[in-house]
């Protein structure tokens, strides 16, 4: 294969990568104009949220009992969503039914979030209840099944193409068998 003089000094992998990237991005860029990517500014102040959660005997969070939000709604949504999906267990894998305080602290200098968990009180009548994450997953499955069933019912009620066109189906021609000349 003969390479143009410009590519002779470039390694094969770099040349191949340039060709692949050029071929991959050019048609997409020419076909549609995509909006520029959104850039989200991270908060410049420290943030703190707290949630008091009920934990079952498996260590799953059953529900959030109370919250202390901060002024940034997106941070509240992320931290409370995280708290609903948590498992709180001891290092040996066992769990204690009870109320726990889960706090989240955002540090604007490192852009890190520190999560702290503390037992508020042991015991509770929610020890045998299903975890919130499992309930959310089950509800999503039920909703998806209901939507699939609704779509299937709607598709069975659609008229046929012949009914839409107002004509009867034309007979299909049988298979044409031809033999080569002898």
Tab-separated table of C-alpha atoms in Angstrom:
chain	number	residue	atom	x	y	z
A	1	UNK	CA	0.000	0.000	0.000
A	2	UNK	CA	1.382	3.381	-0.920
A	3	UNK	CA	0.941	6.200	1.573
A	4	UNK	CA	0.858	9.903	0.765
A	5	UNK	CA	4.047	11.711	1.725
A	6	UNK	CA	2.287	13.451	4.606
A	7	UNK	CA	1.444	10.142	6.245
A	8	UNK	CA	4.884	8.563	5.892
A	9	UNK	CA	6.111	10.183	9.096
A	10	UNK	CA	2.999	9.274	11.067
A	11	UNK	CA	2.743	5.864	12.706
A	12	UNK	CA	0.203	3.388	11.336
A	13	UNK	CA	-1.954	3.445	14.455
A	14	UNK	CA	-2.189	7.231	14.454
A	15	UNK	CA	-3.005	7.292	10.733
A	16	UNK	CA	-5.616	4.557	11.131
A	17	UNK	CA	-7.134	6.349	14.113
A	18	UNK	CA	-7.326	9.595	12.156
A	19	UNK	CA	-9.055	7.871	9.237
A	20	UNK	CA	-11.496	6.068	11.532
A	21	UNK	CA	-12.318	9.186	13.513
A	22	UNK	CA	-12.669	11.266	10.380
A	23	UNK	CA	-14.953	8.716	8.743
A	24	UNK	CA	-16.988	8.207	11.891
A	25	UNK	CA	-17.628	11.855	12.671
A	26	UNK	CA	-18.005	13.395	9.222
A	27	UNK	CA	-21.282	11.733	8.131
A	28	UNK	CA	-22.897	12.327	11.494
A	29	UNK	CA	-21.866	15.965	11.528
A	30	UNK	CA	-23.022	16.483	7.956
A	31	UNK	CA	-26.374	14.741	8.460
A	32	UNK	CA	-27.522	16.478	11.628
A	33	UNK	CA	-26.543	19.493	13.585
A	34	UNK	CA	-26.179	18.449	17.190
A	35	UNK	CA	-26.513	20.969	19.966
A	36	UNK	CA	-23.336	21.774	21.861
A	37	UNK	CA	-22.791	19.669	24.984
A	38	UNK	CA	-24.116	21.138	28.190
A	39	UNK	CA	-21.613	22.092	30.824
A	40	UNK	CA	-22.825	22.086	34.373
A	41	UNK	CA	-21.108	24.272	36.901
A	42	UNK	CA	-20.404	22.503	40.153
A	43	UNK	CA	-21.427	24.319	43.319
A	44	UNK	CA	-18.816	26.671	44.754
A	45	UNK	CA	-20.086	26.443	48.335
A	46	UNK	CA	-20.121	23.491	50.744
A	47	UNK	CA	-23.398	21.544	50.783
A	48	UNK	CA	-24.911	19.389	53.522
A	49	UNK	CA	-27.991	17.148	53.491
A	50	UNK	CA	-29.305	14.634	55.992
A	51	UNK	CA	-31.856	11.843	55.826
A	52	UNK	CA	-33.246	9.710	58.621
A	53	UNK	CA	-33.880	6.271	57.094
A	54	UNK	CA	-35.607	3.115	58.289
A	55	UNK	CA	-33.510	-0.026	57.696
A	56	UNK	CA	-34.938	-3.570	57.566
A	57	UNK	CA	-33.379	-6.811	58.832
A	58	UNK	CA	-31.507	-7.323	55.540
A	59	UNK	CA	-29.875	-3.896	55.795
A	60	UNK	CA	-31.988	-2.341	53.037
A	61	UNK	CA	-33.417	1.138	53.410
A	62	UNK	CA	-37.203	0.789	53.583
A	63	UNK	CA	-38.081	4.493	53.422
A	64	UNK	CA	-36.828	7.947	54.261
A	65	UNK	CA	-38.545	9.161	57.411
A	66	UNK	CA	-37.323	12.770	57.366
A	67	UNK	CA	-34.862	14.980	55.513
A	68	UNK	CA	-32.826	18.148	55.945
A	69	UNK	CA	-32.273	19.486	52.422
A	70	UNK	CA	-29.794	22.094	51.239
A	71	UNK	CA	-30.431	24.997	48.838
A	72	UNK	CA	-29.352	23.062	45.721
A	73	UNK	CA	-32.257	20.921	44.487
A	74	UNK	CA	-30.134	18.651	42.264
A	75	UNK	CA	-27.869	17.734	45.198
A	76	UNK	CA	-30.956	16.951	47.307
A	77	UNK	CA	-32.369	14.680	44.609
A	78	UNK	CA	-29.076	12.828	44.147
A	79	UNK	CA	-28.406	12.304	47.851
A	80	UNK	CA	-31.951	11.256	48.738
A	81	UNK	CA	-32.036	8.884	45.760
A	82	UNK	CA	-28.742	7.434	46.956
A	83	UNK	CA	-30.129	7.039	50.475
A	84	UNK	CA	-33.153	5.100	49.166
A	85	UNK	CA	-30.885	2.605	47.393
A	86	UNK	CA	-28.486	2.040	50.302
A	87	UNK	CA	-27.658	-1.054	52.243
A	88	UNK	CA	-26.474	-0.468	55.799
A	89	UNK	CA	-24.689	-3.483	57.229
A	90	UNK	CA	-21.942	-4.327	59.669
A	91	UNK	CA	-18.555	-5.447	58.322
A	92	UNK	CA	-19.505	-9.098	58.966
A	93	UNK	CA	-22.587	-8.758	56.707
A	94	UNK	CA	-25.278	-8.694	59.382
A	95	UNK	CA	-27.742	-5.839	59.701
A	96	UNK	CA	-29.547	-4.161	62.573
A	97	UNK	CA	-33.130	-2.977	62.191
A	98	UNK	CA	-33.361	0.656	63.160
A	99	UNK	CA	-33.338	4.335	62.318
A	100	UNK	CA	-30.127	5.677	60.826
A	101	UNK	CA	-28.923	9.196	60.037
A	102	UNK	CA	-27.274	9.431	56.633
A	103	UNK	CA	-25.492	12.719	55.983
A	104	UNK	CA	-23.840	13.946	52.803
A	105	UNK	CA	-21.225	16.713	52.758
A	106	UNK	CA	-20.021	18.226	49.465
A	107	UNK	CA	-16.556	19.823	49.413
A	108	UNK	CA	-16.248	22.476	46.656
A	109	UNK	CA	-12.437	22.351	46.649
A	110	UNK	CA	-12.157	18.608	45.925
A	111	UNK	CA	-15.653	18.207	44.374
A	112	UNK	CA	-16.036	15.119	46.545
A	113	UNK	CA	-19.004	13.997	48.592
A	114	UNK	CA	-18.500	12.424	52.025
A	115	UNK	CA	-21.270	10.135	53.276
A	116	UNK	CA	-21.598	9.424	57.010
A	117	UNK	CA	-23.938	6.903	58.619
A	118	UNK	CA	-24.917	6.830	62.284
A	119	UNK	CA	-27.409	4.689	64.203
A	120	UNK	CA	-30.119	6.882	65.753
A	121	UNK	CA	-32.165	4.130	67.415
A	122	UNK	CA	-32.301	0.347	67.177
A	123	UNK	CA	-35.488	-1.581	66.474
A	124	UNK	CA	-38.675	-0.802	64.628
A	125	UNK	CA	-41.723	-2.484	63.168
A	126	UNK	CA	-40.428	-2.260	59.559
A	127	UNK	CA	-37.863	-5.057	59.922
A	128	UNK	CA	-39.807	-7.444	57.661
A	129	UNK	CA	-40.743	-4.840	55.004
A	130	UNK	CA	-39.258	-4.885	51.519
A	131	UNK	CA	-36.434	-2.465	50.703
A	132	UNK	CA	-37.314	0.751	48.850
A	133	UNK	CA	-35.053	-0.083	45.890
A	134	UNK	CA	-36.742	-3.480	45.423
A	135	UNK	CA	-40.170	-1.836	45.569
A	136	UNK	CA	-39.125	0.734	42.950
A	137	UNK	CA	-37.774	-1.994	40.652
A	138	UNK	CA	-40.965	-4.057	41.014
A	139	UNK	CA	-43.152	-1.012	40.309
A	140	UNK	CA	-41.104	-0.198	37.198
A	141	UNK	CA	-41.504	-3.794	35.951
A	142	UNK	CA	-45.271	-3.680	36.535
A	143	UNK	CA	-45.527	-0.349	34.719
A	144	UNK	CA	-43.498	-1.652	31.760
A	145	UNK	CA	-45.663	-4.804	31.577
A	146	UNK	CA	-48.835	-2.696	31.650
A	147	UNK	CA	-47.505	-0.488	28.843
A	148	UNK	CA	-46.559	-3.545	26.758
A	149	UNK	CA	-50.021	-5.043	27.307
A	150	UNK	CA	-51.710	-1.735	26.390
A	151	UNK	CA	-49.612	-1.485	23.209
A	152	UNK	CA	-50.418	-5.096	22.282
A	153	UNK	CA	-54.162	-4.491	22.787
A	154	UNK	CA	-53.975	-1.347	20.697
A	155	UNK	CA	-52.171	-3.206	17.894
A	156	UNK	CA	-54.871	-5.911	17.792
A	157	UNK	CA	-57.551	-3.231	17.312
A	158	UNK	CA	-55.849	-1.768	14.227
A	159	UNK	CA	-57.632	-2.322	10.910
A	160	UNK	CA	-55.926	-4.347	8.225
A	161	UNK	CA	-54.248	-2.634	5.310
A	162	UNK	CA	-56.971	-3.939	2.983
A	163	UNK	CA	-59.650	-2.370	5.173
A	164	UNK	CA	-57.805	0.934	5.121
A	165	UNK	CA	-57.409	0.852	1.318
A	166	UNK	CA	-60.970	-0.357	0.788
A	167	UNK	CA	-59.979	-3.243	-1.425
A	168	UNK	CA	-59.919	-6.975	-1.241
A	169	UNK	CA	-56.662	-8.832	-1.271
A	170	UNK	CA	-55.451	-9.811	-4.722
A	171	UNK	CA	-54.654	-13.462	-5.256
A	172	UNK	CA	-51.011	-14.271	-4.856
A	173	UNK	CA	-49.351	-15.769	-7.906
A	174	UNK	CA	-48.080	-19.289	-7.463
A	175	UNK	CA	-44.421	-20.085	-7.680
A	176	UNK	CA	-43.107	-19.861	-11.221
A	177	UNK	CA	-40.932	-22.806	-12.067
A	178	UNK	CA	-38.797	-22.539	-15.146
A	179	UNK	CA	-36.482	-25.163	-16.435
A	180	UNK	CA	-33.296	-24.444	-18.322
A	181	UNK	CA	-33.404	-25.252	-22.042
A	182	UNK	CA	-32.409	-28.814	-22.824
